[in-house]
Short mmCIF file of C-alpha atoms in Angstrom, two decimals:
data_model
loop_
_atom_site.label_atom_id
_atom_site.label_comp_id
_atom_site.label_asym_id
_atom_site.label_seq_id
_atom_site.Cartn_x
_atom_site.Cartn_y
_atom_site.Cartn_z
CA ILE A 1 -0.02 -0.04 -0.06
CA SER A 2 1.66 3.15 -1.26
CA PHE A 3 1.26 6.74 0.15
CA THR A 4 2.96 10.12 0.23
CA LEU A 5 3.64 12.26 3.14
CA LYS A 6 4.06 16.03 2.90
CA VAL A 7 5.45 16.24 6.41
CA PRO A 8 7.22 13.76 8.71
CA SER A 9 4.43 11.79 10.71
CA PRO A 10 3.78 8.46 12.34
CA VAL A 11 1.40 6.34 10.27
CA THR A 12 -1.06 3.69 11.27
CA LEU A 13 -2.50 1.15 8.77
CA SER A 14 -5.69 -0.60 9.82
CA VAL A 15 -7.68 -3.16 7.72
CA TYR A 16 -11.31 -4.04 8.32
CA ASN A 17 -13.46 -6.72 6.90
CA SER A 18 -16.87 -6.06 5.26
CA ALA A 19 -18.59 -6.36 8.68
CA GLY A 20 -16.32 -3.53 10.11
CA ILE A 21 -14.17 -5.76 12.26
CA ARG A 22 -10.58 -4.70 12.40
CA VAL A 23 -8.47 -7.66 11.10
CA TYR A 24 -5.00 -6.04 10.93
CA ASP A 25 -3.13 -3.05 12.60
CA ARG A 26 0.19 -1.73 11.97
CA VAL A 27 1.81 1.30 13.60
CA SER A 28 4.93 2.79 12.07
CA ASN A 29 7.40 4.93 13.58
CA ILE A 30 7.70 8.44 12.26
CA ARG A 31 8.13 8.39 8.47
CA GLN A 32 9.83 11.29 6.53
CA SER A 33 8.11 13.24 3.98
CA GLY A 34 7.99 11.45 0.53
CA THR A 35 6.63 8.33 -0.92
CA HIS A 36 6.40 5.16 1.11
CA THR A 37 5.03 1.62 0.87
CA ILE A 38 3.71 -0.68 3.60
CA THR A 39 3.67 -4.30 2.65
CA PHE A 40 0.36 -5.89 3.93
CA ASP A 41 0.39 -9.77 4.18
CA ALA A 42 -3.10 -10.82 3.50
CA SER A 43 -2.42 -14.63 3.46
CA GLY A 44 -4.37 -15.21 6.63
CA LEU A 45 -7.58 -13.58 5.33
CA ALA A 46 -10.36 -15.08 3.28
CA SER A 47 -11.28 -13.81 -0.14
CA GLY A 48 -13.52 -10.78 -0.09
CA ILE A 49 -13.87 -7.01 0.20
CA TYR A 50 -11.77 -5.19 2.81
CA TYR A 51 -11.32 -1.65 3.74
CA TYR A 52 -8.15 -0.06 4.87
CA SER A 53 -7.29 3.34 6.48
CA LEU A 54 -4.09 5.10 6.69
CA VAL A 55 -3.81 7.56 9.62
CA SER A 56 -1.15 10.15 9.75
CA GLY A 57 -0.57 13.67 10.81
CA GLU A 58 -2.07 14.82 7.53
CA GLY A 59 -5.49 13.13 8.29
CA ILE A 60 -7.25 9.78 7.31
CA LYS A 61 -7.46 8.19 3.92
CA SER A 62 -9.64 5.13 3.47
CA HIS A 63 -9.91 2.75 0.39
CA LYS A 64 -11.53 -0.45 -0.50
CA MET A 65 -9.61 -3.49 -1.76
CA GLN A 66 -10.47 -6.93 -2.94
CA ILE A 67 -8.45 -10.00 -1.70
CA MET A 68 -8.58 -13.08 -3.86
CA GLU A 69 -7.09 -16.41 -2.88
#
């Protein structure tokens, strides 16, 4: 999952299933400004629609994704 920061900030990635239950959390140390990638291992999740949110000092960005086995 790629994202760009304008200012240095800690970043939290959370993934939710279609029922709204959090199935994954990852908190990063402070990331510098620029483009970054967080590798998300979905091998333990069933196929389906999931939602992820990236929380940083710049706000919250949410997106939908589909996982297929």
